[in-house]
XYZ file of C-alpha atoms in Angstrom:
368
model
C 0.316 0.292 0.301
C 1.140 3.651 -0.994
C 1.523 5.938 2.054
C -1.813 7.249 2.755
C -3.144 10.625 4.890
C -5.975 9.592 7.499
C -8.530 11.249 9.257
C -12.408 10.875 10.867
C -12.733 13.704 9.890
C -12.617 15.937 6.193
C -12.873 19.257 5.118
C -15.195 20.471 2.427
C -18.261 19.671 4.833
C -20.441 23.208 3.526
C -21.578 21.297 1.244
C -23.250 18.574 2.266
C -24.937 20.703 4.600
C -26.689 22.383 2.110
C -26.939 19.199 -0.018
C -29.141 17.555 3.274
C -31.079 20.690 4.365
C -31.811 21.090 0.581
C -32.414 17.895 -0.536
C -32.991 15.114 1.906
C -35.697 17.752 4.043
C -37.100 19.884 1.215
C -39.913 18.966 -1.619
C -37.940 18.154 -4.338
C -35.775 15.706 -2.771
C -38.534 12.179 -3.091
C -41.080 11.324 -1.284
C -40.479 9.301 2.415
C -41.629 5.746 2.248
C -42.867 7.910 6.057
C -44.417 11.707 7.160
C -42.171 14.190 7.690
C -42.109 14.944 11.521
C -44.157 17.162 12.603
C -42.008 19.200 14.831
C -38.198 18.245 14.875
C -36.709 16.109 17.233
C -34.699 17.883 19.317
C -31.871 15.708 22.671
C -32.453 16.974 25.286
C -36.605 18.368 24.241
C -36.872 22.003 24.792
C -37.224 24.388 27.746
C -33.688 22.501 28.004
C -30.959 23.952 25.789
C -31.172 21.560 22.893
C -27.841 19.782 21.777
C -28.755 17.024 19.101
C -31.946 17.471 16.616
C -33.143 14.331 14.289
C -32.479 15.819 10.547
C -33.569 12.779 8.446
C -33.374 9.046 7.474
C -31.687 7.195 5.076
C -32.892 3.917 3.864
C -32.880 3.728 0.261
C -31.427 4.810 -3.137
C -34.489 6.462 -3.234
C -33.851 8.610 -0.145
C -30.317 10.297 -2.723
C -31.066 9.014 -6.350
C -32.325 12.348 -8.789
C -36.190 11.693 -10.422
C -34.827 12.271 -14.097
C -37.172 12.856 -17.331
C -35.861 9.407 -18.024
C -37.719 7.543 -15.098
C -40.544 9.364 -15.233
C -40.792 8.919 -18.993
C -40.512 4.935 -18.189
C -42.601 5.494 -15.173
C -45.097 6.419 -17.372
C -45.320 4.199 -20.712
C -44.135 0.828 -18.671
C -46.108 1.718 -15.590
C -43.213 0.160 -12.929
C -40.955 2.961 -11.388
C -37.046 1.854 -11.154
C -36.042 -0.469 -8.320
C -35.491 0.846 -5.363
C -32.272 -0.702 -3.725
C -31.874 -0.481 -0.177
C -30.501 -2.178 2.658
C -30.547 -6.535 3.249
C -28.230 -6.767 6.721
C -26.543 -3.680 7.347
C -24.510 -3.453 9.737
C -21.256 -0.883 9.262
C -20.945 2.501 8.469
C -18.971 6.460 7.794
C -19.112 8.904 6.049
C -17.636 12.272 5.404
C -18.157 14.727 2.266
C -21.127 13.995 1.659
C -20.909 10.352 1.019
C -22.113 7.891 3.184
C -20.908 4.602 2.975
C -22.976 0.903 4.674
C -21.611 -2.437 5.078
C -23.976 -4.675 3.178
C -23.339 -8.530 5.672
C -26.600 -9.784 3.857
C -25.183 -8.725 0.114
C -21.987 -9.128 0.743
C -21.276 -5.195 -0.643
C -20.923 -1.309 0.444
C -23.561 0.525 -0.588
C -23.364 4.434 -0.860
C -25.049 7.147 -1.132
C -24.114 9.699 -2.784
C -25.527 13.110 -1.355
C -24.386 15.809 -3.271
C -24.316 14.096 -6.784
C -27.610 12.079 -6.348
C -25.899 9.142 -6.526
C -26.815 5.555 -5.422
C -23.816 2.470 -6.122
C -22.856 -0.397 -4.289
C -19.485 -1.859 -4.484
C -16.979 -5.136 -3.085
C -18.488 -7.751 -5.165
C -15.633 -7.857 -8.241
C -12.270 -8.984 -8.564
C -9.330 -8.384 -6.353
C -11.453 -6.669 -4.249
C -14.243 -8.797 -3.282
C -15.497 -8.848 0.491
C -16.876 -11.943 2.038
C -18.744 -10.257 5.162
C -17.906 -6.983 5.107
C -18.000 -5.385 8.665
C -16.179 -2.162 9.730
C -15.837 0.963 7.746
C -14.129 4.220 8.340
C -12.720 6.922 5.403
C -9.572 8.813 5.162
C -8.537 11.875 4.635
C -7.975 10.773 0.984
C -11.051 10.193 0.793
C -9.608 6.474 1.088
C -12.424 3.666 2.557
C -10.635 0.882 4.407
C -12.997 -2.018 5.106
C -13.168 -4.805 7.628
C -13.444 -8.425 6.635
C -14.362 -11.135 8.371
C -14.183 -13.779 6.851
C -11.658 -13.260 4.589
C -9.691 -11.958 7.696
C -8.230 -8.727 6.036
C -8.609 -5.061 5.075
C -10.065 -4.007 1.933
C -9.203 -0.569 0.952
C -11.143 1.557 -1.564
C -10.874 4.654 -3.689
C -14.372 6.973 -2.621
C -16.305 5.401 -5.337
C -15.088 2.067 -4.954
C -12.719 0.746 -7.260
C -10.189 -1.651 -4.951
C -6.581 0.193 -4.238
C -4.831 -2.483 -2.076
C -5.461 -5.051 1.442
C -3.933 -4.708 4.629
C -3.393 -7.707 7.009
C -3.911 -10.839 6.408
C -5.407 -14.281 7.962
C -1.634 -14.356 9.593
C -1.628 -11.913 11.730
C -5.814 -11.340 12.055
C -8.571 -14.067 13.740
C -11.494 -11.778 13.028
C -11.240 -8.365 12.308
C -14.363 -6.559 13.083
C -13.275 -2.669 13.080
C -10.712 -1.041 11.461
C -9.906 3.494 12.151
C -7.395 5.259 10.913
C -5.379 8.434 12.394
C -5.761 12.290 10.881
C -1.653 12.424 9.737
C -2.115 8.482 7.668
C 0.841 7.463 9.732
C -1.746 4.676 11.673
C -3.761 2.073 10.055
C -5.305 0.244 13.426
C -7.805 -2.919 12.907
C -9.706 -3.857 15.742
C -9.586 -8.000 15.717
C -11.914 -8.806 18.074
C -10.852 -12.747 18.045
C -13.321 -14.587 19.683
C -14.369 -17.468 22.097
C -11.533 -19.848 21.244
C -8.748 -17.052 20.403
C -6.342 -15.141 23.299
C -5.931 -12.888 20.239
C -7.921 -9.866 21.649
C -6.095 -7.260 20.100
C -5.809 -4.303 17.787
C -3.385 -3.843 15.166
C -1.721 -1.263 14.192
C -0.064 -0.574 10.832
C 1.662 2.077 9.083
C 0.543 3.978 6.182
C 1.965 1.309 3.778
C 0.231 -1.168 5.383
C 2.776 -2.970 7.552
C 2.296 -4.021 10.310
C 4.236 -2.585 13.575
C 2.685 -4.006 16.666
C -0.374 -5.067 18.334
C -2.189 -3.528 21.293
C -3.839 -5.937 23.974
C -4.095 -9.260 24.280
C -6.564 -10.603 26.430
C -7.808 -9.870 29.938
C -9.731 -7.462 31.789
C -6.118 -5.186 32.864
C -5.174 -1.763 31.899
C -4.795 -2.385 28.035
C -6.191 -5.383 28.189
C -9.383 -6.462 26.049
C -12.965 -8.823 26.296
C -14.133 -9.063 22.558
C -12.944 -5.685 21.776
C -15.773 -4.602 19.131
C -14.871 -0.843 17.328
C -12.104 1.905 17.763
C -11.885 5.894 16.321
C -9.299 7.874 16.591
C -9.658 11.384 18.167
C -8.224 14.938 16.200
C -5.422 14.679 18.660
C -4.405 11.128 17.491
C -5.895 9.608 20.961
C -7.368 5.655 19.847
C -9.921 4.903 22.011
C -11.520 1.964 21.869
C -14.806 -0.059 22.720
C -13.719 -2.881 24.978
C -17.119 -4.682 24.428
C -16.804 -7.709 26.228
C -14.835 -5.673 29.777
C -18.327 -2.965 29.090
C -15.635 0.113 28.969
C -14.017 2.880 26.726
C -10.497 2.287 26.683
C -8.038 5.059 25.769
C -4.266 4.988 24.309
C -1.394 7.220 22.918
C -0.656 6.639 19.463
C 1.726 4.139 20.299
C -0.380 2.436 22.215
C 0.791 2.856 25.942
C -2.330 3.538 28.088
C -4.405 6.007 28.830
C -7.532 5.864 30.625
C -10.292 3.979 31.118
C -14.464 4.341 31.998
C -18.479 2.328 32.000
C -18.579 -0.887 33.416
C -21.163 -3.154 33.466
C -24.452 -1.570 34.533
C -28.221 0.237 33.350
C -27.060 3.313 34.865
C -25.982 6.371 32.505
C -22.497 5.718 32.080
C -22.186 2.768 31.834
C -23.207 0.128 29.087
C -25.081 -3.165 28.662
C -23.875 -4.103 25.069
C -21.648 -1.954 23.740
C -21.812 -2.010 20.317
C -19.920 0.740 18.478
C -17.560 4.177 18.951
C -17.054 7.419 17.500
C -15.461 10.655 18.607
C -15.863 13.903 16.892
C -13.563 16.693 15.891
C -14.341 18.503 19.430
C -13.013 15.567 20.554
C -16.768 14.315 22.161
C -16.787 9.999 22.216
C -19.943 8.644 21.688
C -20.935 5.217 22.409
C -24.298 3.140 20.764
C -25.437 0.577 23.503
C -28.435 -2.199 21.621
C -29.018 -3.056 25.263
C -30.706 1.005 25.784
C -31.134 1.793 21.655
C -29.393 4.873 22.609
C -26.478 7.175 22.147
C -24.362 8.207 25.216
C -22.495 10.959 24.163
C -18.823 11.928 26.835
C -15.744 14.455 27.418
C -12.771 12.952 26.481
C -12.008 11.713 30.068
C -15.538 9.463 29.965
C -17.292 12.276 31.519
C -20.941 11.502 30.427
C -22.997 14.709 28.730
C -25.239 13.562 27.843
C -27.877 10.695 26.243
C -29.387 10.746 23.137
C -32.112 8.410 21.341
C -34.196 5.053 22.771
C -35.145 1.955 22.744
C -38.198 1.564 20.538
C -40.374 -1.565 19.133
C -41.193 1.092 16.580
C -39.620 2.750 13.435
C -39.662 6.213 14.645
C -36.767 8.917 14.087
C -34.067 8.470 17.805
C -36.104 4.901 18.309
C -33.886 2.089 17.760
C -34.625 -1.659 18.069
C -30.312 -3.030 17.246
C -28.301 -0.546 17.410
C -25.210 -1.960 15.213
C -22.349 0.999 14.120
C -22.216 5.103 14.447
C -19.960 7.564 13.077
C -19.535 11.580 12.839
C -19.089 13.177 9.637
C -16.613 16.968 8.960
C -19.550 18.971 9.941
C -20.304 17.442 13.202
C -23.988 14.622 12.139
C -23.570 11.890 13.623
C -25.172 8.559 11.812
C -26.682 6.039 13.983
C -27.109 2.251 12.319
C -30.505 0.278 12.920
C -29.892 -3.677 11.353
C -33.276 -4.544 12.703
C -35.329 -1.030 10.905
C -32.486 -1.271 8.407
C -32.223 2.876 9.034
C -29.441 5.454 9.107
C -30.603 8.476 11.926
C -28.794 10.790 10.672
C -28.973 13.486 14.021
C -27.028 17.285 13.513
C -25.221 18.596 16.915
C -26.187 22.083 17.605
C -24.643 25.006 18.228
C -24.426 26.751 21.293
C -25.980 29.828 19.986
C -28.985 27.283 18.156
C -29.864 26.056 21.230
C -29.917 29.165 23.207
C -32.463 30.561 20.484
C -34.442 27.310 20.439
C -34.779 27.683 24.624
C -35.491 30.745 24.749
C -38.232 30.784 22.145
C -39.711 27.614 23.934
C -38.846 29.756 26.923
C -41.520 32.553 25.772
C -44.242 30.277 24.205
């Protein structure tokens, strides 16, 4: 692999913000399957100062694909619309610069929403880039897409449009890779190896920008710096690596060199604890987001583990902000949070509000 620059946050978010507001939420977008919310969904709800708002939901190609003259003519002549392409068994999500990528273990591909171009496409089914069980996914600053393949026991790298670029790792180094994270400088590629019940290789395997293995973090255990079924990782802007250590019900933080820094969490059903933690993401301001399938929500923490706010809720109904089986979370360069639910086969897009927006909403609620 050639040298690659990598980051959880990329630039150029203004265009995507306009696209989401003008395309996905406007009257010119294709009609959604469900009616829009009567009023926006905020967390917390006014009269408290809102910090997050549900913006939209992505379910299928219909949510971004432009309705062209040829589409309308085809429907007029044949009476049949173009097949709507949605999810089979979605697992992982990543987003950057107007692109939203979803791994689908049922179809064994990556499905991509290209919001600015109003396109939907798939990749991971051709030649060297074929995927067998795509799980975790991330995007670097150069918009390379990294996909952890648990069956092939490697990470496959593509360009932003799904063209195969190369492979990182192999079965000699990885037992069950479930997630991948990249740093801002492209110096570190972190592959989360969950291992399994019959394996002691519960670790994060670290590669350099050329795809060469450098060192490992962890090993099976419960002490600081050890893991029991790690499932996900994310890299902060300052280079700190956060690993979701699911079997130990905690988040652990490390330096780029793998030195243990701190941990928080623990098993429990109260705020700040975890019951079935599934994924983790970090935004550009260092806020750490952890999605928990048992709670059906997301908990937002400071970099040192202080709980800021939970949002979302466990739900049997497919409603905005309601989750039955959330499996992954991502944050893009605009600060939008993407929560993927496997059962409802959707991605809820949740926008973090500025202090000024939140205060204005709070004042409006107080004056009503």
